[in-house]
Short mmCIF file of C-alpha atoms in Angstrom, two decimals:
data_model
loop_
_atom_site.label_atom_id
_atom_site.label_comp_id
_atom_site.label_asym_id
_atom_site.label_seq_id
_atom_site.Cartn_x
_atom_site.Cartn_y
_atom_site.Cartn_z
CA MET Z 1 170.68 116.30 68.89
CA LEU Z 2 167.95 114.24 67.19
CA LYS Z 3 168.63 110.99 69.05
CA VAL Z 4 166.08 111.56 71.85
CA PRO Z 5 163.23 112.91 69.66
CA ILE Z 6 163.69 110.12 67.11
CA THR Z 7 163.77 107.47 69.85
CA GLN Z 8 160.54 108.87 71.32
CA LEU Z 9 158.93 108.96 67.89
CA VAL Z 10 159.82 105.32 67.15
CA GLN Z 11 158.51 104.19 70.54
CA SER Z 12 155.24 106.01 69.96
CA ILE Z 13 154.47 104.25 66.65
CA ARG Z 14 151.24 102.34 67.21
CA SER Z 15 150.56 101.15 63.72
CA ILE Z 16 152.64 99.80 60.93
CA SER Z 17 151.62 99.30 57.33
CA TYR Z 18 153.26 96.97 54.90
CA ARG Z 19 151.76 96.66 51.42
CA ASP Z 20 148.03 96.11 52.05
CA VAL Z 21 148.39 95.05 55.69
CA ARG Z 22 147.93 97.52 58.54
CA ILE Z 23 147.96 96.41 62.16
CA ASP Z 24 147.24 98.51 65.22
CA VAL Z 25 146.77 96.33 68.30
CA GLY Z 26 145.30 99.12 70.42
CA GLU Z 27 142.79 100.03 67.73
CA GLN Z 28 141.78 96.37 67.25
CA LEU Z 29 141.30 95.90 71.00
CA GLN Z 30 139.18 99.03 71.19
CA LEU Z 31 136.93 97.76 68.39
CA ILE Z 32 136.54 94.38 70.10
CA GLU Z 33 135.76 96.02 73.44
CA GLN Z 34 133.22 98.40 71.93
CA SER Z 35 131.44 95.69 69.96
CA THR Z 36 130.96 93.53 73.04
CA GLN Z 37 130.62 95.99 75.89
CA ALA Z 38 126.83 96.36 75.89
CA ASN Z 39 126.14 92.77 74.87
CA THR Z 40 128.42 91.32 77.55
CA MET Z 41 126.60 93.16 80.33
CA GLN Z 42 123.29 91.82 79.04
CA THR Z 43 124.67 88.27 78.84
CA VAL Z 44 126.12 88.39 82.35
CA LEU Z 45 122.82 89.66 83.77
CA ILE Z 46 120.84 86.93 82.03
CA GLN Z 47 123.23 84.21 83.12
CA SER Z 48 123.39 85.40 86.71
CA GLU Z 49 119.58 85.10 86.83
CA GLU Z 50 119.77 81.57 85.40
CA ASP Z 51 122.49 80.25 87.69
CA ASP Z 52 123.14 81.63 91.14
CA GLU Z 53 126.18 79.38 91.64
CA VAL Z 54 128.31 80.70 88.81
CA GLU Z 55 131.87 79.48 89.02
CA GLU Z 56 134.81 81.61 88.07
CA PRO Z 57 137.00 80.37 85.23
CA ARG Z 58 139.91 78.23 86.26
CA PRO Z 59 142.71 80.53 87.36
CA THR Z 60 145.25 81.29 84.68
CA PRO Z 61 148.26 79.15 85.62
CA LEU Z 62 150.89 81.89 85.42
CA PRO Z 63 150.65 85.51 86.60
CA VAL Z 64 149.73 87.18 83.32
CA GLU Z 65 150.38 90.67 84.68
CA GLN Z 66 154.04 89.81 85.24
CA ILE Z 67 154.37 88.25 81.81
CA ALA Z 68 152.69 91.27 80.18
CA HIS Z 69 155.17 93.68 81.73
CA VAL Z 70 158.18 91.59 80.72
CA SER Z 71 156.92 90.51 77.28
CA PRO Z 72 153.48 91.75 76.19
CA ARG Z 73 153.65 89.63 73.04
CA ALA Z 74 154.28 86.49 75.13
CA ALA Z 75 151.28 87.31 77.35
CA VAL Z 76 148.96 87.50 74.32
CA LEU Z 77 150.28 84.22 72.93
CA TYR Z 78 150.12 82.50 76.31
CA VAL Z 79 146.59 83.55 77.24
CA TRP Z 80 145.17 82.67 73.83
CA SER Z 81 146.77 79.22 74.10
CA ILE Z 82 144.78 78.72 77.33
CA VAL Z 83 141.55 79.81 75.62
CA GLU Z 84 142.28 77.41 72.73
CA LYS Z 85 142.95 74.50 75.08
CA GLU Z 86 139.83 75.13 77.15
CA THR Z 87 137.75 75.47 73.97
CA GLU Z 88 139.06 72.16 72.65
CA ASP Z 89 138.47 70.45 76.01
CA LEU Z 90 134.88 71.73 76.19
CA LEU Z 91 134.09 70.77 72.61
CA GLN Z 92 135.50 67.31 73.29
CA VAL Z 93 133.09 66.94 76.22
CA ILE Z 94 130.11 68.31 74.28
CA SER Z 95 130.50 66.56 70.95
CA LYS Z 96 132.78 63.63 71.86
CA SER Z 97 134.95 64.26 68.82
CA ALA Z 98 138.05 66.26 67.95
CA HIS Z 99 137.69 69.53 66.08
CA THR Z 100 140.59 69.93 63.73
CA GLY Z 101 139.74 73.04 61.74
CA GLU Z 102 139.05 76.53 63.01
CA SER Z 103 135.76 76.77 61.12
CA GLN Z 104 134.74 73.42 62.62
CA LYS Z 105 135.44 74.75 66.14
CA ILE Z 106 133.51 77.94 65.53
CA GLY Z 107 130.65 75.97 63.99
CA SER Z 108 130.50 73.73 67.08
CA LEU Z 109 130.60 76.69 69.47
CA LYS Z 110 127.65 78.15 67.57
CA LYS Z 111 125.75 74.86 67.17
CA HIS Z 112 125.99 73.96 70.85
CA HIS Z 113 125.21 77.53 71.98
CA VAL Z 114 128.46 77.78 73.92
CA LEU Z 115 128.87 81.44 73.00
CA ASP Z 116 126.13 83.81 71.90
CA ALA Z 117 126.61 85.85 68.70
CA PRO Z 118 128.49 88.81 70.26
CA LEU Z 119 130.81 86.52 72.24
CA LEU Z 120 131.39 84.33 69.20
CA LYS Z 121 132.36 87.45 67.25
CA MET Z 122 134.70 88.45 70.08
CA PHE Z 123 136.21 84.93 70.03
CA VAL Z 124 136.86 85.21 66.27
CA ASP Z 125 138.27 88.74 66.60
CA LEU Z 126 140.58 87.77 69.47
CA LYS Z 127 141.76 84.75 67.48
CA ARG Z 128 142.47 86.97 64.46
CA LEU Z 129 144.40 89.46 66.60
CA TYR Z 130 146.36 86.58 68.16
CA GLU Z 131 147.27 85.35 64.66
CA HIS Z 132 148.57 88.80 63.70
CA VAL Z 133 150.64 89.09 66.86
CA ALA Z 134 151.99 85.54 66.46
CA ALA Z 135 152.83 85.80 62.77
CA GLU Z 136 154.08 89.34 62.36
CA ALA Z 137 157.25 90.32 64.19
CA TYR Z 138 156.66 94.03 63.48
CA VAL Z 139 153.33 94.13 65.37
CA GLN Z 140 154.03 95.93 68.64
CA VAL Z 141 152.01 95.19 71.79
CA THR Z 142 152.27 97.36 74.88
CA PRO Z 143 151.86 95.92 78.39
CA SER Z 144 148.50 97.69 78.79
CA GLU Z 145 147.27 96.30 75.46
CA ALA Z 146 148.37 92.82 76.48
CA LEU Z 147 146.42 93.16 79.74
CA ARG Z 148 143.33 94.39 77.85
CA TYR Z 149 143.63 91.39 75.53
CA CYS Z 150 143.91 89.09 78.55
CA GLU Z 151 140.79 90.62 80.13
CA LEU Z 152 138.80 89.99 76.95
CA CYS Z 153 140.07 86.40 76.88
CA GLU Z 154 138.88 86.02 80.48
CA ARG Z 155 135.35 86.90 79.34
CA ILE Z 156 135.51 84.04 76.86
CA ARG Z 157 136.97 81.70 79.49
CA TYR Z 158 134.15 82.63 81.87
CA HIS Z 159 131.53 81.47 79.37
CA LEU Z 160 133.50 78.36 78.51
CA THR Z 161 133.57 77.49 82.21
CA LEU Z 162 129.81 78.03 82.51
CA ASN Z 163 129.18 75.71 79.61
CA GLU Z 164 131.61 73.08 80.82
CA LYS Z 165 129.81 73.03 84.18
CA LYS Z 166 126.42 72.60 82.46
CA HIS Z 167 127.62 69.77 80.24
CA ARG Z 168 129.41 67.86 82.99
CA HIS Z 169 126.28 67.73 85.19
#
């Protein structure tokens, strides 16, 4: 008699707490989206005025939508790995040296004006959320949350692509 209601209850759990750690992917994504929504529009408008020939980011190699529906967790891990690789590639071009530590990468992104303050905060927040998803097996990610995460990563990739284009020319 209780099998169906309990199953529905377990599937609807969006946050789990263990000791002092509480993770809610949907809530974290909403905070990231809210903190960057207004600033991103302003940045896009400014950059479109500066450069009429804005290139799109390189296409994501695999269809993220399909991955997100099969394994939302895998989609988050996959897309962030692309952002990491593109960040490392760009920083290699800009500074001609490898960036081993996370604080060193973030410092370089800031120093070379690759990402403005709101986008840099979004980068750090997305990285932190990725780390939670990667490290904690109990953190649940829905397909729609994975797609939202991927969309936010695409914003970062867009700006990385802009900067790569500027530094290669």
